[in-house]
Coordinates of C-alpha atoms in Angstrom, one line a residue:
X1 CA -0.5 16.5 -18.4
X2 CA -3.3 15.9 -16.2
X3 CA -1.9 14.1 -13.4
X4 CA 0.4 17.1 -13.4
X5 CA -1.5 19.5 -13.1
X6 CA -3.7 17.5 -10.6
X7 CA -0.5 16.9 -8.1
X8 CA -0.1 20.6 -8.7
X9 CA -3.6 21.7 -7.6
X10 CA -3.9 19.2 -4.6
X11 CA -0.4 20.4 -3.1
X12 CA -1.6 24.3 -3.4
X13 CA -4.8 22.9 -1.9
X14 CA -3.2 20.7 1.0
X15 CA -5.8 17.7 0.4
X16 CA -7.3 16.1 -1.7
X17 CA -10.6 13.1 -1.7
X18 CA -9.0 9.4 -1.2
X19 CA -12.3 7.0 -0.7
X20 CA -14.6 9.1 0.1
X21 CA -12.7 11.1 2.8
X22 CA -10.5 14.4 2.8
X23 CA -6.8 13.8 3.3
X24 CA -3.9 16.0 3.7
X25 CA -1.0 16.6 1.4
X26 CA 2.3 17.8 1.4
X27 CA 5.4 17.4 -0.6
X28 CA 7.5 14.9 0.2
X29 CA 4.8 12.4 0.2
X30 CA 3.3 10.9 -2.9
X31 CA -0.1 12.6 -3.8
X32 CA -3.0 9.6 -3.0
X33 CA -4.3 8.5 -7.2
X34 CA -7.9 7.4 -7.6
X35 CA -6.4 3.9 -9.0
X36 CA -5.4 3.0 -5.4
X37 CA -9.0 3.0 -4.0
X38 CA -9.4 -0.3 -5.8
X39 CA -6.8 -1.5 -2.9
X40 CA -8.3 0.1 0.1
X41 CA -11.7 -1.1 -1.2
X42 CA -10.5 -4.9 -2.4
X43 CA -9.1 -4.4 1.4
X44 CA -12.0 -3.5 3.1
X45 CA -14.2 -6.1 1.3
X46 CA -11.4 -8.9 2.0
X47 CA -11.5 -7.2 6.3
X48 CA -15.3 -7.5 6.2
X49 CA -15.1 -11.4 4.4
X50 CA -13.1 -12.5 7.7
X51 CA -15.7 -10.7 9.5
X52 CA -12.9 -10.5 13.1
X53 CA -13.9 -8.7 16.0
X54 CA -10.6 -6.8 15.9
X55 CA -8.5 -7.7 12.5
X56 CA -4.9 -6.6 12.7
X57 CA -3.9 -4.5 9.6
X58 CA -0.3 -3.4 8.4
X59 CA -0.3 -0.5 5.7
X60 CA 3.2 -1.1 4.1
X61 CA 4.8 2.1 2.1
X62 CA 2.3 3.7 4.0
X63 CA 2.8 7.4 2.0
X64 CA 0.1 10.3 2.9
X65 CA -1.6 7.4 5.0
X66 CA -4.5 6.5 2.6
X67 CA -5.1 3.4 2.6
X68 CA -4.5 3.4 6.7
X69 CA -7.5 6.2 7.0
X70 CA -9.6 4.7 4.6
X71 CA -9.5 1.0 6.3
X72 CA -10.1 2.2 9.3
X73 CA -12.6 4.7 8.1
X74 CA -14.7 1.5 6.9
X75 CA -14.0 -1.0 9.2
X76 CA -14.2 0.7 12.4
X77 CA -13.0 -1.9 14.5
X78 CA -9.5 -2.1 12.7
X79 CA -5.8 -2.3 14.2
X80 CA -3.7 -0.8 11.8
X81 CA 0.2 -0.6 11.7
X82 CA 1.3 2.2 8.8
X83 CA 4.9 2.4 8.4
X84 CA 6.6 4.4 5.6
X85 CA 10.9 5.3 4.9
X86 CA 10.8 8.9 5.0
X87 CA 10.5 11.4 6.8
X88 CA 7.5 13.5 4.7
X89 CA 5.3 10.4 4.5
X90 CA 5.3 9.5 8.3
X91 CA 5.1 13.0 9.1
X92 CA 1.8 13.8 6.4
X93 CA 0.6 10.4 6.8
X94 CA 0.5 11.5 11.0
X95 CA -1.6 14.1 10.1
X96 CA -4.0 12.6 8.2
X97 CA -4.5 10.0 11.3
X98 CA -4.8 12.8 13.6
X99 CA -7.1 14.7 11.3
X100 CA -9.5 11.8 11.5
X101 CA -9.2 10.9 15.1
X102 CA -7.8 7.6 14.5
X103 CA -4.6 8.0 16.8
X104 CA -5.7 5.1 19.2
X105 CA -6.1 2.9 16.4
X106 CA -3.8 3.5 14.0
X107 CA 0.3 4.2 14.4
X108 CA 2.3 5.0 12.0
X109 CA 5.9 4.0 12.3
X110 CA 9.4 4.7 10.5
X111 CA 11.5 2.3 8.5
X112 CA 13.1 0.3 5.6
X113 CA 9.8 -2.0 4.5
X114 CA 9.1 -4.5 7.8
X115 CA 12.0 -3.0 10.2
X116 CA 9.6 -0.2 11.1
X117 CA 8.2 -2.9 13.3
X118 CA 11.2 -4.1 14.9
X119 CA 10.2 -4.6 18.5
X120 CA 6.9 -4.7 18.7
X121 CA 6.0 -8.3 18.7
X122 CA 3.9 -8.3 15.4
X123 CA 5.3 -11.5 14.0
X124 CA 2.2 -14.6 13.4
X125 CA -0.4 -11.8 14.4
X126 CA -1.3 -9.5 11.6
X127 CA -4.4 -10.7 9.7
X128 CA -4.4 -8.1 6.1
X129 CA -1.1 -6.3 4.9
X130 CA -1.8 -4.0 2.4
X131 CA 0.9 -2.6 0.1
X132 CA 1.0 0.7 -2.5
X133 CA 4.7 -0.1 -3.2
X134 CA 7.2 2.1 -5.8
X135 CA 6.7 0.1 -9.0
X136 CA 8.4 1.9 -12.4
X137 CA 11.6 1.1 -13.7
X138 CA 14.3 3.3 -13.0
X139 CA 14.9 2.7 -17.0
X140 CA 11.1 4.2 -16.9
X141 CA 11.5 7.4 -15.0
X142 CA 14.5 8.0 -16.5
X143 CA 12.5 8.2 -20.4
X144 CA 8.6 8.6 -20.3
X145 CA 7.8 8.9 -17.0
X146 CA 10.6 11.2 -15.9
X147 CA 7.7 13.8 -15.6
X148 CA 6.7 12.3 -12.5
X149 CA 9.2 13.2 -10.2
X150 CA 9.0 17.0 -11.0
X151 CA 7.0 17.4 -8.0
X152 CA 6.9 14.1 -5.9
X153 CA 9.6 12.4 -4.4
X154 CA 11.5 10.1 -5.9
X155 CA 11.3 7.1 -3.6
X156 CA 7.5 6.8 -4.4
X157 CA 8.3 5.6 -8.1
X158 CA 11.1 3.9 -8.4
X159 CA 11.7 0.4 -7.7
X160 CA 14.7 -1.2 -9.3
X161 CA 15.4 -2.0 -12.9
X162 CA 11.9 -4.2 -13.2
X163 CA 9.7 -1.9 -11.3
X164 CA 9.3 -4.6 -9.0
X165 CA 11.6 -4.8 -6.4
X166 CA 9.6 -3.4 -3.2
X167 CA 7.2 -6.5 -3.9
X168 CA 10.1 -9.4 -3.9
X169 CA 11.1 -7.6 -0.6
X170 CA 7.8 -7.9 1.3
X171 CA 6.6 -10.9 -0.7
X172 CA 9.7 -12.7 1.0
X173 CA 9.0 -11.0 4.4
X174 CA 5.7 -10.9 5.0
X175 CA 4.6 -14.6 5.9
X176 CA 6.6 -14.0 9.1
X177 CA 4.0 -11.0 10.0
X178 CA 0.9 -12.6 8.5
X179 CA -1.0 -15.4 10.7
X180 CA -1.6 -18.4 8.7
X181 CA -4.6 -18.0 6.4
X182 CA -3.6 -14.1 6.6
X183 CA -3.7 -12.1 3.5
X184 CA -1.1 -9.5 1.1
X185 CA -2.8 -7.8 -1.3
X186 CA -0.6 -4.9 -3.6
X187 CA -1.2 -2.8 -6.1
X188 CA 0.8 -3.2 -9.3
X189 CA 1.5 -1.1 -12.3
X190 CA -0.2 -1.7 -15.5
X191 CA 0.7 -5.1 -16.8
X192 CA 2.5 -6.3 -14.1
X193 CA -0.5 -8.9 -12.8
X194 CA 1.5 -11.8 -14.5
X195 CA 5.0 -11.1 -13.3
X196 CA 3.7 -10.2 -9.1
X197 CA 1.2 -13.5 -9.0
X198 CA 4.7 -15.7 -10.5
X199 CA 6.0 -14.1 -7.7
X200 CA 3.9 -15.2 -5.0
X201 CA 3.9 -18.4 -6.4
X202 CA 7.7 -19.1 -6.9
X203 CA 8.2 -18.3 -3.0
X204 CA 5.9 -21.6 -2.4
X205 CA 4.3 -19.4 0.8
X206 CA 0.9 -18.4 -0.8
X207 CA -2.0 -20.0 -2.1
X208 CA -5.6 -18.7 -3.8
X209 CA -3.5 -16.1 -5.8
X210 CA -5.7 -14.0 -7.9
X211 CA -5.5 -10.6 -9.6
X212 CA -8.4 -7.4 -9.3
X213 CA -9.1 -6.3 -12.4
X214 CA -10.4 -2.2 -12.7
X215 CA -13.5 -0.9 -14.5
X216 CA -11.3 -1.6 -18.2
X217 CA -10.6 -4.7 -17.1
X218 CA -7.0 -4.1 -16.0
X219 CA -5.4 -6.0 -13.4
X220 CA -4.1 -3.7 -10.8
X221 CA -4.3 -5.2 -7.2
X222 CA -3.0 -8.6 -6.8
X223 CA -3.8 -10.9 -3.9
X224 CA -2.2 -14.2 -2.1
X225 CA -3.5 -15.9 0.9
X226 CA -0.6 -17.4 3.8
X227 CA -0.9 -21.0 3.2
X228 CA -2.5 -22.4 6.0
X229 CA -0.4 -25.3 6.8
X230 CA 2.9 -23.2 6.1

């Protein structure tokens, strides 16, 4: 019941903490979870490893905006691109950039996955993409996790019948955005390490695949690096 009641208490509150810095909330965006700082901080260490004067970011199934403020919270001289489907998350996740100043740095953009960037000449340039996608079953929220879509929207959970169907799409798409050498880093659902990194290595367009593992040990980010010579 807790995450519940936490969802509850953080959309009566407005906000809630995300990596160390306040964010607002809304309905119709998903309520930022403490399990996705290990993405924004796997991200931040991977921004700082490249060590760029300017990297280029893309926050994909961008939500409240989380992981867009927190990357450009820590690594100050970030681009970052944040694009979401619906209207609540680009609308919250606008706040939340505006709440922090970050409006020169950061946009946040509208549409299905990578279309949200139709137009702006992104292709070969983008050095990090970042990537909290849907990832239960609809077989899932149909039985035990049903609960979770009392009180957020839909869209956030579900991803087809394997809970993986957001990260086929942008695994396929996102070497076109990516520089060579550029990195995708997601977070996946509990046991789902295995499956994503077969992925990324069945579409032949990623090397130095590796999962994150959580304080128990759990595998919950998973990364691939653009092969270089792709």
């Amino acid at each position: 019941m807790s995450e519940e009641i936490n969802v509850a208490d953080a959309y009566s509150k407005g906000r809630t903490m995300f990596m160390g810095l306040e964010l607002l909330v809304a309905p119709g965006a998903l309520v930022p979870r403490p399990e996705t700082e290990l993405l924004g901080k796997t991200a931040v260490d991977v921004l700082r490893q490249l060590n760029l004067p300017a990297p280029r970011v893309v926050d994909m199934c961008c939500g409240a905006g989380n992981l867009a403020c927190g990357i450009a919270h820590y690594v100050p001289t970030a681009r970052v691109w944040a694009s979401d489907l619906t209207d609540g998350c680009v609308e919250v996740a606008r706040r939340n950039i505006a709440h922090h100043g970050m409006t020169e740095r950061v946009s946040v953009l509208q549409g299905d996955l990578f279309d949200a960037f139709s137009g702006l000449e992104l292709e070969g340039t983008i050095d990090v993409i970042v990537c909290n996608p849907p990832y239960i079953s609809e077989k899932r929220l149909e039985g035990d996790r049903a609960h979770l879509t009392e009180l957020e929207p839909r869209e956030a959970f579900a991803a087809g019948p394997y809970g993986l169907s957001i990260h086929m799409r942008v695994i396929k798409d996102a070497p076109r955005y990516l520089r060579r050498g550029g990195i995708l880093l997601f977070e996946i659902g509990l046991g789902q390490d295995r499956q994503v990194m077969g992925l990324l290595e069945r579409s032949k367009a990623y090397e130095n695949i590796r999962a994150v593992t959580n304080e128990a040990g759990e595998g919950r980010v998973v990364v691939g690096h653009v092969k270089a010579d792709a």
